Amino acid sequence: MKLHHIAVASFAAAALVAGGVAQADTGTPATAPVRAGRVLPDPVACAASTTAAAAAVANAAAAADVAKSDAATAAAAAKAVAAAIAASDAPDALAKTAATATAATAAAVTSANATVAATTMAAAATKAAVTACAAS
């Protein structure tokens, strides 16, 4: 659930960045007070980086959903092993159940690692969007 909150926070930051530079179409160009020596951000680079950040956050959220599902599968497989032990299943059946649980746990670990990588990418993309959209 913590990863979901990180993804939501990153998406919210990207939305704030996008909202901070967006302007309703009034038929007049956007103007902003600029102090001497300050440069307005490049709107194309800002839009591109904000779009990339939003996509990265969506990917992180999707990865978190997969990780959650894989973790639930691994938990169910572990319960099946416990039930097989309690039922005194034959060694061959117990070995197959344990192998399934081991594979499910490995898949859950892989999904969790992918979620960490996707969340890290989303954070970097959000930081890049903030930088691209900030006036210097």
Coordinates of N, CA, C and O in Angstrom, one line a residue:
M1 N 0.8 -1.2 0.0 CA 0.0 0.0 0.0 C 0.9 1.3 0.0 O 0.5 2.3 -0.6
K2 N 2.1 1.2 0.6 CA 2.9 2.3 0.7 C 3.4 2.7 -0.7 O 3.4 3.9 -1.0
L3 N 3.6 1.7 -1.6 CA 4.0 2.1 -3.0 C 2.9 2.8 -3.7 O 3.1 3.7 -4.5
H4 N 1.7 2.4 -3.4 CA 0.5 3.1 -4.0 C 0.5 4.6 -3.6 O 0.3 5.4 -4.5
H5 N 0.8 4.8 -2.3 CA 0.8 6.2 -1.9 C 2.0 7.0 -2.6 O 1.8 8.2 -2.9
I6 N 3.1 6.3 -2.7 CA 4.2 7.0 -3.4 C 3.8 7.3 -4.9 O 4.1 8.4 -5.4
A7 N 3.2 6.4 -5.5 CA 2.7 6.6 -6.9 C 1.7 7.7 -7.0 O 1.8 8.6 -7.9
V8 N 0.8 7.8 -6.1 CA -0.2 8.8 -6.1 C 0.4 10.2 -5.8 O 0.1 11.2 -6.5
A9 N 1.4 10.2 -4.9 CA 2.1 11.5 -4.6 C 2.9 11.9 -5.8 O 2.9 13.1 -6.1
S10 N 3.6 11.0 -6.5 CA 4.3 11.4 -7.6 C 3.4 11.9 -8.7 O 3.7 12.9 -9.4
F11 N 2.3 11.2 -8.9 CA 1.3 11.7 -9.9 C 0.8 13.0 -9.6 O 0.6 13.9 -10.4
A12 N 0.5 13.3 -8.3 CA 0.0 14.6 -7.9 C 1.0 15.6 -8.1 O 0.7 16.7 -8.6
A13 N 2.3 15.3 -7.9 CA 3.3 16.3 -8.1 C 3.4 16.6 -9.6 O 3.6 17.8 -10.0
A14 N 3.3 15.6 -10.4 CA 3.3 15.8 -11.9 C 2.1 16.6 -12.3 O 2.2 17.5 -13.2
A15 N 1.0 16.4 -11.7 CA -0.2 17.2 -12.1 C -0.1 18.6 -11.6 O -0.5 19.5 -12.3
L16 N 0.6 18.8 -10.5 CA 0.8 20.2 -10.0 C 1.7 20.9 -11.0 O 1.5 22.1 -11.3
V17 N 2.8 20.2 -11.4 CA 3.7 20.8 -12.3 C 2.9 21.2 -13.6 O 3.1 22.3 -14.1
A18 N 2.1 20.3 -14.1 CA 1.4 20.5 -15.4 C 0.4 21.7 -15.1 O 0.3 22.6 -16.0
G19 N -0.3 21.7 -14.0 CA -1.2 22.7 -13.7 C -0.6 24.1 -13.5 O -1.2 25.1 -13.9
G20 N 0.6 24.1 -13.0 CA 1.3 25.3 -12.8 C 1.7 26.0 -14.1 O 1.9 27.2 -14.1
V21 N 1.8 25.3 -15.2 CA 2.3 26.0 -16.4 C 1.1 26.0 -17.4 O 1.3 26.6 -18.5
A22 N 0.0 25.3 -17.1 CA -1.1 25.3 -18.1 C -1.9 26.6 -17.9 O -2.0 27.2 -16.8
Q23 N -2.5 27.0 -19.0 CA -3.4 28.2 -19.0 C -4.6 27.9 -19.9 O -4.4 27.4 -21.0
A24 N -5.8 28.3 -19.4 CA -7.0 28.1 -20.2 C -6.8 29.0 -21.5 O -6.2 30.0 -21.5
D25 N -7.3 28.5 -22.6 CA -7.2 29.2 -23.9 C -8.1 30.4 -23.8 O -9.3 30.4 -23.9
T26 N -7.4 31.6 -23.7 CA -8.2 32.8 -23.6 C -8.0 33.6 -24.9 O -8.5 34.7 -25.0
G27 N -7.2 33.1 -25.8 CA -6.9 33.8 -27.1 C -5.8 34.7 -27.0 O -5.3 35.3 -27.9
T28 N -5.2 34.9 -25.8 CA -4.0 35.8 -25.6 C -2.9 34.9 -25.1 O -3.1 33.9 -24.4
P29 N -1.7 35.3 -25.4 CA -0.6 34.5 -24.9 C -0.4 34.6 -23.4 O -0.8 35.6 -22.8
A30 N 0.2 33.5 -22.8 CA 0.4 33.5 -21.4 C 1.5 34.5 -21.1 O 2.5 34.7 -21.8
T31 N 1.3 35.2 -20.0 CA 2.3 36.2 -19.5 C 2.6 35.9 -18.1 O 1.7 35.4 -17.3
A32 N 3.8 36.1 -17.7 CA 4.2 36.0 -16.3 C 5.3 37.0 -16.0 O 6.1 37.3 -16.8
P33 N 5.2 37.5 -14.8 CA 6.3 38.5 -14.4 C 7.6 37.7 -14.4 O 7.7 36.7 -13.8
V34 N 8.6 38.3 -15.0 CA 9.9 37.7 -15.0 C 10.9 38.7 -14.5 O 11.0 39.8 -15.0
R35 N 11.6 38.3 -13.4 CA 12.7 39.2 -12.9 C 13.8 39.2 -13.9 O 14.0 38.2 -14.7
A36 N 14.6 40.3 -13.9 CA 15.8 40.4 -14.8 C 16.7 39.2 -14.6 O 17.0 38.8 -13.4
G37 N 17.1 38.6 -15.6 CA 18.0 37.4 -15.5 C 17.3 36.1 -15.4 O 18.0 35.0 -15.5
R38 N 16.0 36.1 -15.3 CA 15.3 34.8 -15.2 C 14.8 34.4 -16.5 O 14.4 35.2 -17.3
V39 N 14.7 33.1 -16.7 CA 14.3 32.6 -18.0 C 13.1 31.7 -17.8 O 13.0 30.9 -16.9
L40 N 12.0 31.9 -18.6 CA 10.8 31.1 -18.5 C 11.2 29.7 -19.0 O 12.0 29.5 -19.9
P41 N 10.5 28.7 -18.4 CA 10.7 27.3 -18.9 C 10.3 27.1 -20.3 O 9.4 27.8 -20.8
D42 N 10.9 26.1 -21.0 CA 10.5 25.8 -22.3 C 9.2 25.0 -22.2 O 9.2 23.9 -21.7
P43 N 8.1 25.5 -22.8 CA 6.8 24.8 -22.6 C 6.8 23.4 -23.3 O 6.1 22.5 -22.8
V44 N 7.5 23.3 -24.4 CA 7.5 22.0 -25.0 C 8.3 20.9 -24.2 O 7.8 19.8 -23.9
A45 N 9.4 21.3 -23.6 CA 10.2 20.4 -22.7 C 9.4 20.1 -21.5 O 9.4 19.0 -21.0
C46 N 8.7 21.1 -21.0 CA 7.9 21.0 -19.8 C 6.8 20.0 -20.0 O 6.5 19.1 -19.2
A47 N 6.1 20.2 -21.1 CA 4.9 19.3 -21.5 C 5.4 17.8 -21.7 O 4.8 16.9 -21.2
A48 N 6.6 17.7 -22.4 CA 7.1 16.4 -22.6 C 7.5 15.7 -21.3 O 7.2 14.5 -21.1
S49 N 8.2 16.4 -20.5 CA 8.7 15.8 -19.2 C 7.5 15.5 -18.3 O 7.5 14.5 -17.6
T50 N 6.5 16.3 -18.3 CA 5.3 16.1 -17.5 C 4.6 14.8 -18.0 O 4.1 14.0 -17.2
T51 N 4.5 14.7 -19.3 CA 3.8 13.5 -19.9 C 4.6 12.3 -19.5 O 4.0 11.2 -19.2
A52 N 5.9 12.4 -19.6 CA 6.8 11.2 -19.3 C 6.7 10.8 -17.8 O 6.6 9.7 -17.4
A53 N 6.6 11.9 -16.9 CA 6.4 11.6 -15.5 C 5.1 10.9 -15.2 O 5.0 10.0 -14.4
A54 N 4.0 11.4 -15.9 CA 2.7 10.8 -15.7 C 2.7 9.3 -16.1 O 2.1 8.4 -15.5
A55 N 3.4 9.0 -17.3 CA 3.5 7.6 -17.8 C 4.3 6.8 -16.8 O 3.9 5.6 -16.5
A56 N 5.3 7.3 -16.3 CA 6.2 6.6 -15.3 C 5.4 6.3 -14.0 O 5.5 5.2 -13.5
V57 N 4.6 7.2 -13.6 CA 3.8 7.0 -12.4 C 2.7 5.9 -12.7 O 2.5 5.1 -11.8
A58 N 2.1 6.0 -13.8 CA 1.1 4.9 -14.2 C 1.8 3.6 -14.3 O 1.2 2.6 -13.8
N59 N 3.0 3.5 -14.8 CA 3.7 2.2 -14.8 C 4.1 1.7 -13.4 O 3.9 0.5 -13.2
A60 N 4.4 2.6 -12.5 CA 4.7 2.2 -11.2 C 3.5 1.7 -10.5 O 3.5 0.7 -9.7
A61 N 2.4 2.3 -10.7 CA 1.1 1.9 -10.1 C 0.7 0.5 -10.7 O 0.3 -0.4 -9.9
A62 N 0.9 0.3 -11.9 CA 0.6 -1.0 -12.5 C 1.5 -2.1 -12.0 O 1.1 -3.2 -11.6
A63 N 2.8 -1.7 -11.8 CA 3.8 -2.7 -11.2 C 3.4 -3.0 -9.8 O 3.5 -4.2 -9.4
A64 N 2.9 -2.0 -9.0 CA 2.5 -2.3 -7.7 C 1.3 -3.2 -7.6 O 1.2 -4.1 -6.8
D65 N 0.4 -3.1 -8.6 CA -0.8 -4.0 -8.6 C -0.4 -5.4 -8.9 O -0.9 -6.3 -8.3
V66 N 0.6 -5.6 -9.8 CA 1.1 -6.9 -10.1 C 1.8 -7.5 -8.9 O 1.5 -8.7 -8.6
A67 N 2.6 -6.7 -8.2 CA 3.3 -7.2 -7.0 C 2.3 -7.6 -5.9 O 2.4 -8.6 -5.3
K68 N 1.2 -6.8 -5.8 CA 0.2 -7.2 -4.8 C -0.5 -8.5 -5.1 O -0.7 -9.3 -4.3
S69 N -0.8 -8.7 -6.4 CA -1.4 -9.9 -6.8 C -0.5 -11.1 -6.6 O -0.9 -12.2 -6.2
D70 N 0.8 -10.9 -7.0 CA 1.8 -12.0 -6.8 C 2.0 -12.3 -5.4 O 2.2 -13.5 -5.0
A71 N 2.0 -11.3 -4.5 CA 2.1 -11.6 -3.1 C 0.9 -12.4 -2.5 O 1.1 -13.3 -1.7
A72 N -0.3 -12.1 -3.0 CA -1.4 -12.8 -2.6 C -1.4 -14.3 -3.1 O -1.7 -15.2 -2.3
T73 N -0.9 -14.5 -4.3 CA -0.7 -15.8 -4.8 C 0.3 -16.6 -4.0 O 0.1 -17.8 -3.6
A74 N 1.4 -15.9 -3.6 CA 2.4 -16.6 -2.8 C 1.9 -16.9 -1.4 O 2.2 -18.0 -0.9
A75 N 1.1 -16.1 -0.8 CA 0.5 -16.3 0.5 C -0.5 -17.5 0.4 O -0.5 -18.4 1.3
A76 N -1.2 -17.6 -0.7 CA -2.2 -18.7 -0.8 C -1.4 -20.0 -1.0 O -1.8 -21.1 -0.4
A77 N -0.3 -20.0 -1.7 CA 0.5 -21.2 -1.9 C 1.2 -21.6 -0.6 O 1.3 -22.8 -0.3
A78 N 1.6 -20.7 0.2 CA 2.2 -21.0 1.5 C 1.1 -21.7 2.4 O 1.4 -22.6 3.1
K79 N -0.1 -21.2 2.3 CA -1.2 -21.8 3.1 C -1.5 -23.2 2.6 O -1.8 -24.1 3.4
A80 N -1.4 -23.4 1.3 CA -1.6 -24.7 0.8 C -0.5 -25.7 1.3 O -0.8 -26.9 1.6
V81 N 0.7 -25.2 1.4 CA 1.8 -26.1 2.0 C 1.4 -26.4 3.5 O 1.6 -27.6 3.9
A82 N 1.0 -25.4 4.2 CA 0.6 -25.7 5.6 C -0.5 -26.7 5.7 O -0.5 -27.6 6.5
A83 N -1.5 -26.5 4.8 CA -2.6 -27.5 4.8 C -2.1 -28.9 4.4 O -2.6 -29.9 5.0
A84 N -1.2 -29.0 3.5 CA -0.7 -30.3 3.1 C 0.0 -31.0 4.2 O -0.1 -32.2 4.4
I85 N 0.8 -30.2 4.9 CA 1.5 -30.7 6.1 C 0.5 -31.2 7.1 O 0.7 -32.3 7.7
A86 N -0.5 -30.4 7.4 CA -1.5 -30.7 8.4 C -2.2 -32.0 8.0 O -2.6 -32.8 8.9
A87 N -2.5 -32.1 6.7 CA -3.2 -33.3 6.3 C -2.4 -34.5 6.1 O -2.9 -35.6 5.7
S88 N -1.1 -34.4 6.4 CA -0.1 -35.5 6.2 C -0.2 -36.1 4.8 O -0.2 -37.3 4.6
D89 N -0.1 -35.2 3.8 CA -0.1 -35.6 2.4 C 1.2 -36.4 2.2 O 2.2 -36.3 2.9
A90 N 1.1 -37.2 1.1 CA 2.2 -38.0 0.7 C 3.4 -37.1 0.3 O 3.2 -35.9 -0.1
P91 N 4.6 -37.6 0.5 CA 5.8 -36.7 0.3 C 5.8 -36.2 -1.1 O 6.2 -35.0 -1.3
D92 N 5.4 -36.9 -2.1 CA 5.4 -36.4 -3.5 C 4.5 -35.2 -3.7 O 4.8 -34.2 -4.3
A93 N 3.3 -35.4 -3.1 CA 2.3 -34.3 -3.2 C 2.8 -33.1 -2.4 O 2.6 -31.9 -2.9
L94 N 3.4 -33.3 -1.3 CA 3.9 -32.2 -0.5 C 5.0 -31.5 -1.2 O 5.1 -30.3 -1.2
A95 N 5.9 -32.2 -1.9 CA 7.0 -31.7 -2.6 C 6.4 -30.8 -3.8 O 7.0 -29.7 -4.0
K96 N 5.4 -31.3 -4.5 CA 4.8 -30.5 -5.5 C 4.2 -29.2 -5.0 O 4.3 -28.1 -5.6
T97 N 3.5 -29.3 -3.9 CA 2.9 -28.1 -3.3 C 4.0 -27.1 -2.8 O 3.8 -25.9 -3.1
A98 N 5.0 -27.6 -2.3 CA 6.1 -26.8 -1.8 C 6.8 -26.1 -3.0 O 7.2 -24.9 -3.0
A99 N 7.0 -26.8 -4.1 CA 7.6 -26.3 -5.3 C 6.7 -25.2 -5.9 O 7.3 -24.1 -6.3
T100 N 5.4 -25.3 -5.9 CA 4.5 -24.3 -6.3 C 4.7 -23.1 -5.5 O 4.7 -21.9 -6.0
A101 N 4.7 -23.3 -4.2 CA 4.9 -22.1 -3.2 C 6.2 -21.4 -3.4 O 6.3 -20.2 -3.4
T102 N 7.2 -22.2 -3.7 CA 8.6 -21.6 -3.9 C 8.5 -20.7 -5.2 O 9.1 -19.6 -5.2
A103 N 7.9 -21.2 -6.2 CA 7.8 -20.5 -7.5 C 7.0 -19.2 -7.3 O 7.3 -18.2 -7.8
A104 N 5.9 -19.4 -6.6 CA 5.0 -18.2 -6.4 C 5.8 -17.1 -5.6 O 5.6 -15.9 -5.8
T105 N 6.5 -17.6 -4.6 CA 7.3 -16.6 -3.8 C 8.4 -15.9 -4.6 O 8.6 -14.7 -4.5
A106 N 9.0 -16.7 -5.5 CA 10.0 -16.1 -6.4 C 9.4 -15.0 -7.3 O 10.0 -14.0 -7.6
A107 N 8.2 -15.4 -7.8 CA 7.5 -14.4 -8.7 C 7.1 -13.1 -7.9 O 7.2 -12.0 -8.4
A108 N 6.7 -13.3 -6.7 CA 6.4 -12.1 -5.8 C 7.6 -11.3 -5.6 O 7.5 -10.0 -5.6
V109 N 8.7 -11.9 -5.3 CA 10.0 -11.1 -5.1 C 10.3 -10.4 -6.4 O 10.7 -9.2 -6.4
T110 N 10.2 -11.0 -7.5 CA 10.6 -10.4 -8.8 C 9.6 -9.2 -9.0 O 10.1 -8.1 -9.5
S111 N 8.3 -9.4 -8.8 CA 7.4 -8.3 -8.9 C 7.7 -7.1 -8.0 O 7.5 -6.0 -8.4
A112 N 8.0 -7.5 -6.8 CA 8.3 -6.4 -5.8 C 9.6 -5.6 -6.3 O 9.6 -4.4 -6.2
N113 N 10.6 -6.3 -6.8 CA 11.8 -5.6 -7.3 C 11.4 -4.7 -8.5 O 11.9 -3.6 -8.6
A114 N 10.5 -5.2 -9.4 CA 10.1 -4.4 -10.5 C 9.3 -3.2 -10.1 O 9.5 -2.1 -10.7
T115 N 8.6 -3.3 -9.0 CA 7.8 -2.2 -8.5 C 8.8 -1.1 -7.9 O 8.6 0.1 -8.1
V116 N 9.8 -1.6 -7.2 CA 10.8 -0.6 -6.7 C 11.5 0.1 -7.8 O 11.6 1.3 -7.8
A117 N 11.9 -0.6 -8.9 CA 12.5 0.0 -10.0 C 11.6 1.0 -10.7 O 12.0 2.1 -11.1
A118 N 10.3 0.6 -10.9 CA 9.3 1.5 -11.6 C 9.1 2.7 -10.7 O 8.9 3.9 -11.2
T119 N 9.0 2.6 -9.4 CA 8.8 3.7 -8.5 C 10.0 4.7 -8.5 O 9.8 5.9 -8.5
T120 N 11.2 4.1 -8.6 CA 12.4 4.9 -8.7 C 12.4 5.7 -10.0 O 12.7 6.9 -10.0
M121 N 12.0 5.1 -11.0 CA 11.9 5.8 -12.3 C 10.9 6.9 -12.3 O 11.1 8.0 -12.8
A122 N 9.7 6.6 -11.6 CA 8.7 7.6 -11.6 C 9.1 8.8 -10.7 O 8.9 10.0 -11.1
A123 N 9.9 8.6 -9.7 CA 10.4 9.7 -8.9 C 11.4 10.5 -9.7 O 11.3 11.7 -9.6
A124 N 12.3 9.8 -10.4 CA 13.2 10.5 -11.2 C 12.5 11.3 -12.3 O 12.9 12.5 -12.6
A125 N 11.5 10.8 -13.0 CA 10.8 11.4 -14.0 C 10.0 12.6 -13.5 O 10.0 13.7 -14.1
T126 N 9.5 12.5 -12.3 CA 8.8 13.6 -11.6 C 9.8 14.7 -11.3 O 9.5 15.9 -11.5
K127 N 10.9 14.4 -10.8 CA 11.9 15.4 -10.5 C 12.4 16.1 -11.8 O 12.5 17.3 -11.8
A128 N 12.6 15.3 -12.9 CA 12.9 15.9 -14.1 C 11.9 16.9 -14.6 O 12.2 18.0 -15.2
A129 N 10.6 16.5 -14.4 CA 9.5 17.4 -14.9 C 9.5 18.7 -14.1 O 9.3 19.8 -14.6
V130 N 9.7 18.6 -12.8 CA 9.7 19.8 -12.0 C 10.9 20.7 -12.4 O 10.7 21.9 -12.6
T131 N 12.0 20.1 -12.7 CA 13.2 20.9 -13.2 C 12.9 21.5 -14.5 O 13.1 22.7 -14.7
A132 N 12.3 20.7 -15.4 CA 12.0 21.3 -16.8 C 11.0 22.4 -16.8 O 11.0 23.2 -17.6
C133 N 10.1 22.3 -15.8 CA 9.0 23.3 -15.8 C 9.2 24.5 -14.9 O 8.4 25.4 -14.8
A134 N 10.3 24.4 -14.2 CA 10.6 25.5 -13.3 C 11.4 26.7 -14.0 O 12.2 26.4 -14.9
A135 N 11.0 27.9 -13.7 CA 11.7 29.0 -14.2 C 13.1 29.1 -13.6 O 13.2 28.9 -12.4
S136 N 14.1 29.4 -14.3 CA 15.5 29.5 -13.7 C 15.8 30.9 -13.4 O 15.2 31.9 -13.8

